[in-house]
């Protein structure tokens, strides 16, 4: 299989920055699958669909056209042609996305789209189930972790513009999201048996990128 690098792990583990950095370093494309689940969630909220109601979510989740651009220097995400890269990062979407992504019909649709984009490879794909479900044959699988405190601090920094996003609030919301993402029935967040685990708590971004690039080169 041509190079596919699966990057899984919980929120705030540094997956996005590391994945983009690895894609740039190796001249690969980049896909943020979390952005796709966020985009569906954004659309459902916009359209007044009760996101905790799995049947209602399933009934409508096929409607929005989700498109992802894979340039690591300028990744894009659109819903029905509208750029949603900013609104999908709001707390409203962040706090609703776990419920939406636990619905099997949503996952089936996203996984099919993701496999289409992965195509014949040459891509770094970040998410929760890439090494386990989306691309189980990926030659390079990484499971990125970091301590809960570091992850909350990183997330709070991402949300600095949001006045409600203190470290304490972020940590509680993140713990809830990780719990939901790890305990849902449909492809929960879990480390693939053959994934290489990197704990980024004590590592710089450059060190994480270097470690993944080294792994990728071993597989050439
Ligand atoms: O990586 P992120 O925080 O942007 O992801 C948002 C949510 O999407 C996350 O809480 C769980 C879900 N997700 C998923 O279920 N499977 C993926 N491959 C990626 C994200």
Coordinates of N, CA and C and ligand atoms in Angstrom, one line a residue:
X1 N 0.8 -1.2 0.0 CA 0.0 0.0 0.0 C 0.9 1.2 0.0
X2 N 0.6 2.2 -0.9 CA 1.4 3.5 -0.9 C 1.2 4.2 0.5
X3 N 2.1 5.1 0.8 CA 2.1 5.6 2.2 C 0.8 6.2 2.7
X4 N 0.3 5.6 3.8 CA -0.8 6.2 4.5 C -0.3 6.2 6.0
X5 N -0.3 7.4 6.6 CA 0.1 7.5 8.0 C -1.2 7.8 8.8
X6 N -1.5 6.8 9.6 CA -2.7 6.9 10.5 C -2.3 7.5 11.8
X7 N -2.9 8.7 12.2 CA -2.6 9.3 13.4 C -3.8 9.4 14.3
X8 N -3.9 8.6 15.3 CA -5.0 8.6 16.2 C -4.6 9.0 17.6
X9 N -5.6 9.4 18.4 CA -5.4 9.8 19.7 C -6.5 10.7 20.2
X10 N -6.5 11.0 21.6 CA -7.5 11.8 22.1 C -7.3 13.3 21.8
X11 N -8.3 14.1 22.1 CA -8.3 15.5 21.8 C -7.1 16.2 22.6
X12 N -6.5 17.1 21.9 CA -5.4 17.9 22.6 C -4.1 17.1 22.7
X13 N -4.0 16.0 22.0 CA -2.7 15.3 22.1 C -1.7 15.8 21.1
X14 N -2.1 16.8 20.3 CA -1.2 17.4 19.4 C -1.2 16.8 18.0
X15 N -2.3 16.0 17.7 CA -2.4 15.3 16.5 C -2.4 16.2 15.3
X16 N -3.2 17.3 15.3 CA -3.3 18.2 14.1 C -2.0 18.8 13.7
X17 N -1.3 19.5 14.7 CA 0.0 20.1 14.4 C 1.0 19.1 13.9
X18 N 1.0 17.9 14.6 CA 2.0 16.9 14.2 C 1.7 16.4 12.8
X19 N 0.4 16.1 12.6 CA 0.0 15.5 11.3 C 0.3 16.4 10.1
X20 N 0.0 17.7 10.3 CA 0.3 18.7 9.3 C 1.8 18.8 9.0
X21 N 2.6 18.8 10.1 CA 4.1 18.9 10.1 C 4.7 17.7 9.3
X22 N 4.1 16.5 9.6 CA 4.6 15.3 9.0 C 4.3 15.3 7.5
X23 N 3.1 15.7 7.2 CA 2.7 15.8 5.8 C 3.6 16.8 5.0
X24 N 3.9 17.9 5.6 CA 4.8 18.9 5.0 C 6.1 18.3 4.8
X25 N 6.7 17.7 5.8 CA 8.0 17.2 5.8 C 8.2 16.1 4.7
X26 N 7.1 15.3 4.5 CA 7.2 14.2 3.5 C 6.5 14.5 2.2
X27 N 6.0 15.7 2.0 CA 5.3 16.0 0.8 C 4.0 15.2 0.6
X28 N 3.3 15.0 1.7 CA 2.1 14.2 1.6 C 0.9 15.1 1.7
X29 N -0.3 14.5 1.4 CA -1.5 15.2 1.6 C -1.9 15.0 3.1
X30 N -2.9 15.8 3.6 CA -3.3 15.7 5.0 C -4.8 15.7 5.1
X31 N -5.4 14.8 5.9 CA -6.8 14.8 6.1 C -7.2 14.9 7.6
X32 N -8.0 15.8 8.0 CA -8.5 16.0 9.4 C -9.9 15.4 9.4
X33 N -10.0 14.2 9.9 CA -11.3 13.5 9.9 C -12.2 14.1 11.0
X34 N -11.6 14.6 12.1 CA -12.4 15.3 13.1 C -13.2 16.4 12.6
X35 N -12.6 17.2 11.6 CA -13.2 18.3 11.0 C -14.5 17.9 10.3
X36 N -14.5 16.7 9.7 CA -15.6 16.2 9.0 C -16.8 15.9 9.9
X37 N -16.5 15.3 11.1 CA -17.6 15.0 12.1 C -18.1 16.4 12.6
X38 N -17.2 17.3 12.8 CA -17.6 18.6 13.3 C -18.5 19.3 12.2
X39 N -18.2 19.1 11.0 CA -18.9 19.8 9.9 C -20.4 19.3 9.9
X40 N -20.5 18.0 10.0 CA -21.9 17.4 10.1 C -22.6 17.9 11.3
X41 N -21.9 18.0 12.4 CA -22.5 18.5 13.7 C -22.9 19.9 13.5
X42 N -22.1 20.7 12.9 CA -22.4 22.1 12.7 C -23.7 22.2 11.9
X43 N -23.8 21.5 10.8 CA -25.0 21.5 9.9 C -26.2 21.1 10.7
X44 N -26.1 20.0 11.5 CA -27.3 19.6 12.3 C -27.8 20.6 13.2
X45 N -26.8 21.3 13.9 CA -27.2 22.4 14.9 C -27.8 23.5 14.1
X46 N -27.3 23.9 13.0 CA -27.8 25.0 12.2 C -29.2 24.7 11.8
X47 N -29.5 23.4 11.5 CA -30.8 23.0 11.0 C -31.8 22.6 12.1
X48 N -31.4 22.8 13.4 CA -32.3 22.6 14.5 C -32.5 21.1 14.8
X49 N -31.6 20.2 14.4 CA -31.8 18.8 14.6 C -31.3 18.5 16.1
X50 N -32.1 17.9 16.9 CA -31.6 17.5 18.3 C -30.5 16.5 18.2
X51 N -29.3 16.9 18.6 CA -28.1 16.1 18.3 C -28.1 14.9 19.3
X52 N -28.8 14.9 20.4 CA -28.8 13.8 21.3 C -29.8 12.7 20.9
X53 N -30.6 13.0 19.8 CA -31.6 12.1 19.3 C -31.0 11.3 18.1
X54 N -30.5 10.1 18.4 CA -29.7 9.4 17.4 C -30.6 9.1 16.1
X55 N -31.9 8.9 16.3 CA -32.8 8.6 15.1 C -32.9 9.9 14.3
X56 N -33.0 11.0 14.9 CA -33.1 12.3 14.2 C -31.8 12.6 13.5
X57 N -30.7 12.3 14.1 CA -29.4 12.6 13.5 C -29.2 11.7 12.3
X58 N -29.6 10.4 12.5 CA -29.5 9.4 11.4 C -30.3 9.9 10.2
X59 N -31.5 10.4 10.5 CA -32.5 10.7 9.4 C -31.9 11.9 8.5
X60 N -31.1 12.8 9.1 CA -30.7 14.0 8.4 C -29.3 14.0 8.0
X61 N -28.4 13.2 8.6 CA -27.0 13.3 8.5 C -26.5 13.1 7.0
X62 N -27.3 12.5 6.2 CA -26.9 12.3 4.8 C -27.1 13.5 3.9
X63 N -27.7 14.5 4.4 CA -28.1 15.6 3.6 C -26.9 16.6 3.2
X64 N -26.1 17.0 4.2 CA -25.1 18.0 3.8 C -24.0 17.4 3.0
X65 N -23.5 18.1 2.0 CA -22.3 17.7 1.2 C -21.1 18.2 1.9
X66 N -20.3 17.3 2.4 CA -19.0 17.7 3.1 C -17.8 17.5 2.2
X67 N -17.0 18.5 2.1 CA -15.8 18.4 1.2 C -14.6 18.9 2.0
X68 N -13.5 18.1 1.9 CA -12.3 18.4 2.6 C -11.1 18.6 1.6
X69 N -10.4 19.7 1.8 CA -9.2 19.9 1.0 C -8.0 19.4 1.8
X70 N -7.0 18.8 1.1 CA -6.0 18.1 1.7 C -4.6 18.7 1.7
X71 N -4.5 20.0 1.4 CA -3.2 20.7 1.4 C -2.8 21.0 2.9
X72 N -1.7 20.4 3.4 CA -1.4 20.6 4.8 C -1.2 22.1 5.2
X73 N -0.8 22.9 4.1 CA -0.6 24.3 4.4 C -1.9 25.1 4.4
X74 N -2.9 24.5 3.8 CA -4.2 25.3 3.8 C -5.4 24.3 3.7
X75 N -5.5 23.5 4.8 CA -6.6 22.5 4.7 C -8.0 23.2 4.7
X76 N -8.9 22.7 4.0 CA -10.2 23.4 3.9 C -11.3 22.4 4.3
X77 N -12.5 22.9 4.7 CA -13.6 22.1 5.0 C -14.9 22.9 4.6
X78 N -15.7 22.3 3.8 CA -16.9 23.0 3.4 C -18.1 22.2 3.5
X79 N -19.3 22.8 3.8 CA -20.6 22.1 3.9 C -21.4 22.8 2.8
X80 N -21.9 22.0 1.8 CA -22.7 22.6 0.7 C -22.0 23.8 0.1
X81 N -20.7 23.7 0.0 CA -19.9 24.8 -0.6 C -19.5 26.0 0.3
X82 N -20.0 26.0 1.5 CA -19.7 27.1 2.4 C -18.5 26.7 3.3
X83 N -17.6 27.6 3.4 CA -16.4 27.4 4.3 C -16.8 27.4 5.7
X84 N -16.6 26.3 6.5 CA -17.1 26.2 7.9 C -15.9 26.0 8.8
X85 N -14.7 26.3 8.3 CA -13.5 26.1 9.1 C -13.5 26.8 10.5
X86 N -14.1 28.0 10.5 CA -14.2 28.7 11.8 C -15.3 28.2 12.7
X87 N -16.6 28.2 12.2 CA -17.7 27.8 13.0 C -17.6 26.3 13.6
X88 N -16.9 25.4 12.9 CA -16.8 24.1 13.5 C -15.9 24.0 14.7
X89 N -15.2 25.1 15.1 CA -14.4 25.1 16.3 C -15.0 25.7 17.5
X90 N -16.3 26.1 17.4 CA -16.9 26.7 18.5 C -17.2 25.7 19.6
X91 N -17.4 26.1 20.9 CA -17.7 25.2 21.9 C -19.1 24.5 21.7
X92 N -20.0 25.1 21.1 CA -21.3 24.5 20.8 C -21.1 23.2 20.0
X93 N -20.3 23.4 18.9 CA -20.0 22.2 18.1 C -19.2 21.2 18.8
X94 N -18.1 21.7 19.5 CA -17.2 20.8 20.2 C -18.0 19.9 21.3
X95 N -19.0 20.5 21.9 CA -19.7 19.8 23.0 C -20.8 18.9 22.4
X96 N -21.1 19.0 21.1 CA -22.2 18.2 20.5 C -21.6 17.1 19.6
X97 N -20.3 17.2 19.3 CA -19.7 16.3 18.2 C -19.7 14.9 18.7
X98 N -19.5 14.6 19.9 CA -19.3 13.2 20.4 C -20.7 12.5 20.2
X99 N -21.8 13.2 20.5 CA -23.1 12.5 20.3 C -23.3 12.2 18.8
X100 N -23.0 13.1 18.0 CA -23.2 12.9 16.5 C -22.3 11.8 16.0
X101 N -21.0 11.8 16.4 CA -20.1 10.8 15.9 C -20.3 9.4 16.5
X102 N -21.2 9.3 17.5 CA -21.4 8.0 18.0 C -22.6 7.3 17.2
X103 N -23.2 8.0 16.2 CA -24.3 7.4 15.5 C -23.7 6.6 14.3
X104 N -23.9 5.2 14.3 CA -23.3 4.4 13.3 C -23.5 4.9 11.8
X105 N -24.7 5.4 11.5 CA -24.9 5.8 10.1 C -24.0 7.0 9.8
X106 N -23.8 7.9 10.7 CA -22.9 9.0 10.5 C -21.5 8.5 10.2
X107 N -21.0 7.6 11.0 CA -19.7 7.0 10.9 C -19.5 6.3 9.5
X108 N -20.6 5.5 9.1 CA -20.5 4.8 7.9 C -20.3 5.8 6.7
X109 N -21.0 6.9 6.8 CA -20.9 7.9 5.7 C -19.6 8.6 5.7
X110 N -19.1 8.9 6.9 CA -17.8 9.6 7.0 C -16.6 8.7 6.6
X111 N -16.7 7.4 7.0 CA -15.6 6.5 6.7 C -15.6 6.3 5.2
X112 N -16.7 6.2 4.5 CA -16.8 6.0 3.1 C -16.1 7.2 2.4
X113 N -16.5 8.4 2.8 CA -15.9 9.6 2.3 C -14.4 9.7 2.5
X114 N -14.0 9.3 3.7 CA -12.5 9.3 4.1 C -11.8 8.3 3.2
X115 N -12.3 7.2 3.0 CA -11.6 6.2 2.1 C -11.5 6.7 0.7
X116 N -12.5 7.4 0.2 CA -12.5 8.0 -1.1 C -11.3 9.0 -1.2
X117 N -11.2 9.8 -0.2 CA -10.1 10.8 -0.2 C -8.7 10.2 0.0
X118 N -8.6 9.2 0.8 CA -7.4 8.5 1.0 C -6.9 7.9 -0.4
X119 N -7.9 7.3 -1.1 CA -7.6 6.8 -2.4 C -6.4 5.9 -2.4
X120 N -5.5 6.2 -3.3 CA -4.3 5.4 -3.4 C -3.2 5.8 -2.5
X121 N -3.5 6.7 -1.5 CA -2.5 6.9 -0.5 C -1.7 8.2 -0.7
X122 N -0.5 8.3 -0.1 CA 0.2 9.6 -0.1 C -0.4 10.6 0.8
X123 N -0.7 10.2 2.1 CA -1.5 11.0 2.9 C -1.3 10.7 4.4
X124 N -1.4 11.8 5.2 CA -1.4 11.6 6.7 C -2.9 11.9 7.1
X125 N -3.5 10.9 7.8 CA -4.9 11.0 8.2 C -5.0 11.0 9.7
X126 N -5.6 12.1 10.3 CA -5.7 12.1 11.7 C -7.1 11.9 12.2
X127 N -7.3 11.2 13.3 CA -8.7 10.9 13.8 C -8.7 10.1 15.1
X128 N -9.7 9.2 15.2 CA -9.8 8.4 16.4 C -9.8 6.9 16.0
X129 N -10.2 6.6 14.7 CA -10.4 5.2 14.3 C -9.7 5.0 13.0
X130 N -8.6 5.7 12.7 CA -8.0 5.6 11.4 C -7.2 4.3 11.3
X131 N -6.4 4.0 12.3 CA -5.6 2.7 12.3 C -6.5 1.5 12.5
X132 N -7.6 1.7 13.2 CA -8.5 0.5 13.5 C -9.5 0.2 12.5
X133 N -10.1 1.3 11.9 CA -11.3 1.1 11.0 C -11.1 1.6 9.6
X134 N -10.7 2.9 9.5 CA -10.7 3.6 8.2 C -9.6 3.0 7.3
X135 N -8.4 2.8 7.9 CA -7.3 2.4 7.1 C -6.5 1.3 7.9
X136 N -7.1 0.2 8.2 CA -6.4 -0.8 9.0 C -5.2 -1.3 8.4
X137 N -5.0 -1.2 7.0 CA -3.8 -1.6 6.4 C -2.7 -0.6 6.3
X138 N -2.9 0.6 6.9 CA -2.0 1.7 6.8 C -0.6 1.2 7.2
X139 N 0.5 1.4 6.5 CA 1.8 0.9 6.9 C 2.4 1.6 8.1
X140 N 1.9 2.8 8.4 CA 2.4 3.5 9.5 C 1.2 4.0 10.4
X141 N 1.2 3.5 11.6 CA 0.1 3.8 12.6 C 0.7 4.4 13.8
X142 N 0.2 5.6 14.2 CA 0.7 6.2 15.4 C -0.4 6.5 16.4
X143 N -0.2 6.2 17.6 CA -1.2 6.6 18.6 C -0.6 7.6 19.5
X144 N -1.1 8.9 19.4 CA -0.4 10.0 20.1 C -1.2 10.3 21.4
X145 N -0.5 10.4 22.5 CA -1.1 10.7 23.8 C -0.4 11.9 24.4
X146 N -0.9 12.4 25.5 CA -0.3 13.4 26.3 C -1.1 13.4 27.6
X147 N -0.5 13.9 28.7 CA -1.2 14.0 30.0 C -2.4 14.8 29.9
X148 N -3.4 14.5 30.7 CA -4.7 15.3 30.7 C -4.5 16.8 30.8
X149 N -3.6 17.1 31.8 CA -3.3 18.6 32.0 C -2.8 19.3 30.8
X150 N -1.8 18.7 30.2 CA -1.2 19.3 29.0 C -2.2 19.4 27.9
X151 N -3.0 18.4 27.7 CA -4.1 18.4 26.6 C -5.1 19.5 26.9
X152 N -5.5 19.7 28.2 CA -6.5 20.7 28.5 C -5.8 22.1 28.2
X153 N -4.6 22.3 28.6 CA -3.9 23.5 28.4 C -3.8 23.9 26.9
X154 N -3.5 22.9 26.1 CA -3.4 23.1 24.6 C -4.8 23.5 24.1
X155 N -5.8 22.8 24.5 CA -7.2 23.1 24.0 C -7.6 24.5 24.5
X156 N -7.3 24.9 25.7 CA -7.7 26.2 26.2 C -7.0 27.3 25.3
X157 N -5.8 27.0 24.9 CA -5.0 27.9 24.1 C -5.7 28.1 22.7
X158 N -6.2 26.9 22.2 CA -6.9 27.0 20.9 C -8.1 27.8 21.0
X159 N -8.7 27.8 22.2 CA -10.0 28.4 22.4 C -9.9 29.8 23.1
X160 N -8.7 30.4 23.1 CA -8.4 31.6 23.8 C -9.4 32.7 23.6
X161 N -10.0 32.7 22.4 CA -10.9 33.8 22.0 C -12.2 33.6 22.7
X162 N -12.5 32.4 23.3 CA -13.8 32.1 23.9 C -13.7 32.4 25.4
X163 N -14.5 33.4 25.9 CA -14.4 33.7 27.3 C -14.8 32.6 28.3
X164 N -15.6 31.7 27.8 CA -16.0 30.6 28.8 C -14.9 29.5 28.9
X165 N -13.9 29.6 28.1 CA -13.0 28.4 28.0 C -11.8 28.5 28.9
X166 N -12.0 28.5 30.2 CA -10.9 28.4 31.1 C -10.3 27.0 31.1
X167 N -9.1 26.9 31.7 CA -8.5 25.6 31.7 C -9.4 24.6 32.4
X168 N -10.0 25.0 33.5 CA -10.9 24.1 34.3 C -12.1 23.6 33.5
X169 N -12.8 24.6 32.9 CA -13.9 24.2 32.1 C -13.5 23.3 30.9
X170 N -12.5 23.7 30.2 CA -12.0 22.9 29.1 C -11.6 21.5 29.5
X171 N -11.0 21.4 30.7 CA -10.6 20.1 31.1 C -11.8 19.2 31.4
X172 N -12.8 19.8 32.0 CA -14.0 19.0 32.3 C -14.7 18.6 31.0
X173 N -14.8 19.5 30.1 CA -15.5 19.2 28.8 C -14.7 18.2 28.0
X174 N -13.4 18.3 28.1 CA -12.6 17.4 27.3 C -12.6 16.0 27.9
X175 N -12.6 15.9 29.2 CA -12.7 14.6 29.9 C -14.0 13.9 29.5
X176 N -15.1 14.7 29.4 CA -16.4 14.2 29.0 C -16.3 13.7 27.6
X177 N -15.7 14.5 26.7 CA -15.7 14.1 25.3 C -14.8 12.9 25.1
X178 N -13.7 12.8 25.8 CA -12.8 11.6 25.7 C -13.5 10.4 26.2
X179 N -14.3 10.6 27.3 CA -15.0 9.4 27.8 C -16.0 8.9 26.8
X180 N -16.8 9.9 26.2 CA -17.8 9.5 25.2 C -17.1 8.8 24.0
X181 N -16.1 9.5 23.5 CA -15.4 9.0 22.3 C -14.8 7.6 22.6
X182 N -14.4 7.3 23.8 CA -13.7 6.0 24.1 C -14.7 4.9 24.5
X183 N -15.9 5.3 24.9 CA -16.8 4.3 25.4 C -18.0 4.0 24.4
X184 N -18.1 4.8 23.3 CA -19.2 4.6 22.4 C -19.1 3.2 21.8
X185 N -20.2 2.7 21.3 CA -20.2 1.3 20.8 C -19.6 1.3 19.4
X186 N -19.8 2.3 18.5 CA -19.3 2.3 17.2 C -17.9 2.8 17.1
X187 N -17.0 1.9 16.7 CA -15.5 2.3 16.6 C -15.0 3.3 17.6
X188 N -15.0 2.9 18.9 CA -14.5 3.9 19.9 C -13.0 4.2 19.7
X189 N -12.6 5.3 20.3 CA -11.1 5.6 20.3 C -10.4 4.5 21.0
X190 N -9.5 3.9 20.3 CA -8.7 2.8 21.0 C -7.4 2.7 20.2
X191 N -6.3 2.3 20.9 CA -5.1 2.2 20.2 C -5.1 0.9 19.4
X192 N -4.7 1.0 18.1 CA -4.6 -0.3 17.3 C -3.4 -1.1 17.8
X193 N -3.6 -2.4 17.8 CA -2.5 -3.2 18.4 C -1.2 -3.0 17.8
X194 N -1.2 -2.6 16.5 CA 0.1 -2.5 15.8 C 0.5 -1.0 15.7
X195 N -0.2 -0.1 16.5 CA 0.2 1.3 16.4 C 1.4 1.6 17.3
X196 N 2.2 2.6 16.9 CA 3.3 3.0 17.7 C 2.9 4.1 18.6
X197 N 3.0 3.9 19.9 CA 2.5 5.0 20.8 C 3.6 6.0 21.1
X198 N 3.2 7.3 20.9 CA 4.1 8.4 21.3 C 3.4 9.3 22.3
X199 N 4.1 9.4 23.5 CA 3.5 10.3 24.5 C 4.2 11.6 24.3
X200 N 3.4 12.6 24.0 CA 4.0 13.9 23.6 C 4.1 14.9 24.8
X201 N 3.8 14.4 26.0 CA 3.8 15.3 27.2 C 5.1 16.1 27.3
X202 N 6.2 15.4 27.2 CA 7.5 16.0 27.4 C 8.2 16.3 26.1
X203 N 7.5 16.2 25.0 CA 8.2 16.3 23.7 C 7.8 17.7 23.0
X204 N 8.7 18.3 22.3 CA 8.3 19.4 21.5 C 7.6 18.9 20.2
X205 N 6.9 19.9 19.5 CA 6.2 19.5 18.3 C 7.3 18.9 17.3
X206 N 8.4 19.6 17.2 CA 9.4 19.2 16.2 C 9.9 17.7 16.6
X207 N 10.0 17.4 17.8 CA 10.4 16.0 18.2 C 9.4 15.0 17.8
X208 N 8.1 15.4 18.0 CA 7.0 14.4 17.6 C 7.1 14.2 16.1
X209 N 7.2 15.3 15.3 CA 7.2 15.2 13.9 C 8.4 14.3 13.5
X210 N 9.5 14.6 14.1 CA 10.8 13.8 13.7 C 10.6 12.3 14.0
X211 N 9.9 12.0 15.1 CA 9.7 10.6 15.4 C 8.8 9.9 14.4
X212 N 7.8 10.6 13.9 CA 6.8 10.0 13.0 C 7.5 9.9 11.6
X213 N 8.3 10.9 11.2 CA 9.0 10.9 10.0 C 10.0 9.7 9.9
X214 N 10.6 9.5 11.1 CA 11.6 8.4 11.2 C 10.8 7.1 11.0
X215 N 9.7 6.9 11.6 CA 8.9 5.7 11.4 C 8.5 5.5 10.0
X216 N 8.1 6.6 9.3 CA 7.7 6.5 7.9 C 8.8 6.1 7.0
X217 N 10.0 6.6 7.3 CA 11.2 6.3 6.5 C 11.6 4.8 6.7
X218 N 11.4 4.3 7.9 CA 11.6 2.8 8.1 C 10.8 2.0 7.3
X219 N 9.6 2.5 6.9 CA 8.6 1.7 6.1 C 8.8 1.9 4.6
X220 N 9.8 2.6 4.2 CA 9.9 2.9 2.7 C 10.4 1.6 2.0
Ligands
LIG1 O1 -10.1 15.7 16.4 P1 -11.3 16.6 16.8 O2 -11.3 17.0 18.2 O3 -11.5 17.7 15.9 O4 -12.6 15.6 16.6 C1 -13.9 16.0 16.9 C2 -14.7 14.8 17.3 O5 -15.0 14.0 16.2 C3 -14.2 13.9 18.4 O6 -14.7 14.3 19.7 C4 -14.7 12.5 18.0 C5 -15.0 12.6 16.6 N1 -14.1 11.8 15.7 C6 -14.4 10.5 15.5 O7 -15.3 10.0 16.1 N2 -13.6 9.8 14.6 C7 -12.6 10.4 14.0 N3 -11.9 9.7 13.1 C8 -12.3 11.7 14.2 C9 -13.1 12.4 15.1

